[in-house]
Amino acid sequence: ALEGRSKGTRLQVWAAPLVGLLLAGLIIVVPQTQGEGLGWLQLGADGLLGPAELWGLGLFRLLALLLLAGIGIPGGVLLPTLVLGGTLGAVLGSLQNLWLPDLGLGMGAWTVLGACTLLSALCKTPLSSVLLGLAWGGESLLPGLLLSCTSAYALSSEAGLFSAQVDGRASSGAHLERPLAAPSQDVSQE
């Protein structure tokens, strides 16, 4: 998991301020890296940003996320995963609009597909990702969500973002042969 891998890669105490300055410089040069990024993602979903702006936005947001993780600043992984995936989906959507404008898939659909696909691959949750995409984009996205989320899940590595996540139900501890509590005594048998 990401948490287990990042423990050994913490920066030295003297290097953390340098990385902080680099991050501050990145935020000054590219102010779109501040905040959660949902506003910029909405602009991409509405088709107001081109592929180059979206690609740059995704790249700089990823760089900022990696810098923050490198200096040990805690933060969530769910929203950055959705924003990065949605940004990548918007990039693909804007390229599709340039090359195949008659395909008929809107920017919002591409954004939802991208967000849910990356979520499926990194969090190992294909069914939840499909259901989230259905809630966001409607049932017309079901074929694309099923194809993209299950493919991303199948092609991704075994490592996920969460260290506590187990491989399956049998590994969860909830399905033990021996119950955790002793069964109650039946008084009628005495």
mmCIF file of N, CA and C in Angstrom, residues 21 33 60 72 82 85 95 115 119 129 132 137 154 163 166 186:
data_model
loop_
_atom_site.group_PDB
_atom_site.id
_atom_site.type_symbol
_atom_site.label_atom_id
_atom_site.label_comp_id
_atom_site.label_asym_id
_atom_site.label_seq_id
_atom_site.Cartn_x
_atom_site.Cartn_y
_atom_site.Cartn_z
ATOM 1 N N LEU A 21 9.610 24.884 -0.145
ATOM 2 C CA LEU A 21 9.837 26.047 -1.008
ATOM 3 C C LEU A 21 9.527 25.721 -2.465
ATOM 4 N N THR A 33 -3.015 24.553 -8.706
ATOM 5 C CA THR A 33 -2.677 23.407 -7.868
ATOM 6 C C THR A 33 -3.175 23.576 -6.436
ATOM 7 N N PHE A 60 0.679 19.037 -12.919
ATOM 8 C CA PHE A 60 1.095 19.865 -11.783
ATOM 9 C C PHE A 60 0.399 19.449 -10.491
ATOM 10 N N GLY A 72 5.820 14.273 4.041
ATOM 11 C CA GLY A 72 5.094 13.670 5.152
ATOM 12 C C GLY A 72 3.867 14.427 5.600
ATOM 13 N N LEU A 82 -9.831 10.972 -7.566
ATOM 14 C CA LEU A 82 -10.958 11.331 -8.427
ATOM 15 C C LEU A 82 -10.626 12.520 -9.321
ATOM 16 N N GLY A 85 -8.036 11.380 -12.014
ATOM 17 C CA GLY A 85 -8.718 10.544 -13.000
ATOM 18 C C GLY A 85 -9.684 11.336 -13.861
ATOM 19 N N LEU A 95 -9.511 15.527 -26.561
ATOM 20 C CA LEU A 95 -8.860 14.977 -27.763
ATOM 21 C C LEU A 95 -9.878 14.311 -28.677
ATOM 22 N N ALA A 115 -12.530 9.540 -13.840
ATOM 23 C CA ALA A 115 -12.476 9.532 -12.374
ATOM 24 C C ALA A 115 -12.769 8.139 -11.825
ATOM 25 N N LEU A 119 -10.170 5.451 -9.941
ATOM 26 C CA LEU A 119 -10.587 5.001 -8.614
ATOM 27 C C LEU A 119 -10.632 3.474 -8.551
ATOM 28 N N SER A 129 -16.895 1.734 -7.957
ATOM 29 C CA SER A 129 -16.577 2.764 -8.946
ATOM 30 C C SER A 129 -17.652 2.847 -10.023
ATOM 31 N N LEU A 132 -20.686 4.519 -8.413
ATOM 32 C CA LEU A 132 -20.443 5.946 -8.264
ATOM 33 C C LEU A 132 -20.611 6.654 -9.610
ATOM 34 N N GLY A 137 -23.275 10.088 -13.502
ATOM 35 C CA GLY A 137 -23.505 10.298 -14.928
ATOM 36 C C GLY A 137 -24.754 9.675 -15.500
ATOM 37 N N ALA A 154 -8.577 -5.093 -13.560
ATOM 38 C CA ALA A 154 -7.887 -6.322 -13.970
ATOM 39 C C ALA A 154 -6.440 -6.056 -14.381
ATOM 40 N N SER A 163 -3.491 0.286 3.020
ATOM 41 C CA SER A 163 -2.765 -0.861 3.561
ATOM 42 C C SER A 163 -3.692 -1.837 4.284
ATOM 43 N N VAL A 166 -7.868 -5.846 2.336
ATOM 44 C CA VAL A 166 -7.499 -7.249 2.185
ATOM 45 C C VAL A 166 -7.822 -7.719 0.774
ATOM 46 N N ASP A 186 -27.995 -23.124 25.846
ATOM 47 C CA ASP A 186 -29.447 -23.333 25.762
ATOM 48 C C ASP A 186 -29.894 -23.981 27.062
#
